[in-house]
Amino acid sequence: LLRNYATVARVGGTMQVASAIQDNDLRRGFTRTDLIVQTDSEALSYAQWIVNRFGQFDLRFDAMTFEMDGAPDLWPAVLGLMVGDRITVRKRPPGGNGVIIQRDCFVEGVNHSLGSLDQQSQWVVVVQLSDASRWSAFILDDPTFGLLDAGNQLAVY
């Protein structure tokens, strides 16, 4: 998802460039030449937005694995997950030391597998995730994302 260099142009316009890098070896680009905007400055604003939004490395969670056997307390939470749900994932770094890493994620898929291990049943649920921290929207009854008068935007994409 890293895009630290963007070249974009509107139809019939001049190529606009935005960059957040000094070294070409680290260049991860984004190119688009079919924007339907009125001016080159709007195209430049779009290129700058891409670099601003996606120009830095970010920690993310791709999946979570739950071993469900012997953990009936997990069942309601895990079985209640649906594609599109927004969840908060917290993980302490290996070794138990360090600051807890916390990210908002969207559930992209839920995969159940049943098998046997040494003649004991094994139920594993893998939840596929995508980063939700870059996207914010108005969420009804949410104490943070449900406030329009506190400077929250209705949606950012």
CSV table of C-alpha atoms in Angstrom, one decimal, residues 4 18 39 46 53 69 94:
chain,number,residue,atom,x,y,z
A,4,ASN,CA,5.4,7.7,-1.9
A,18,ALA,CA,4.2,14.7,-5.9
A,39,THR,CA,-7.5,22.1,-13.8
A,46,TYR,CA,-4.9,14.6,-6.0
A,53,ARG,CA,-2.2,9.3,2.6
A,69,ASP,CA,-11.4,-25.9,20.6
A,94,PRO,CA,6.6,-11.0,21.0
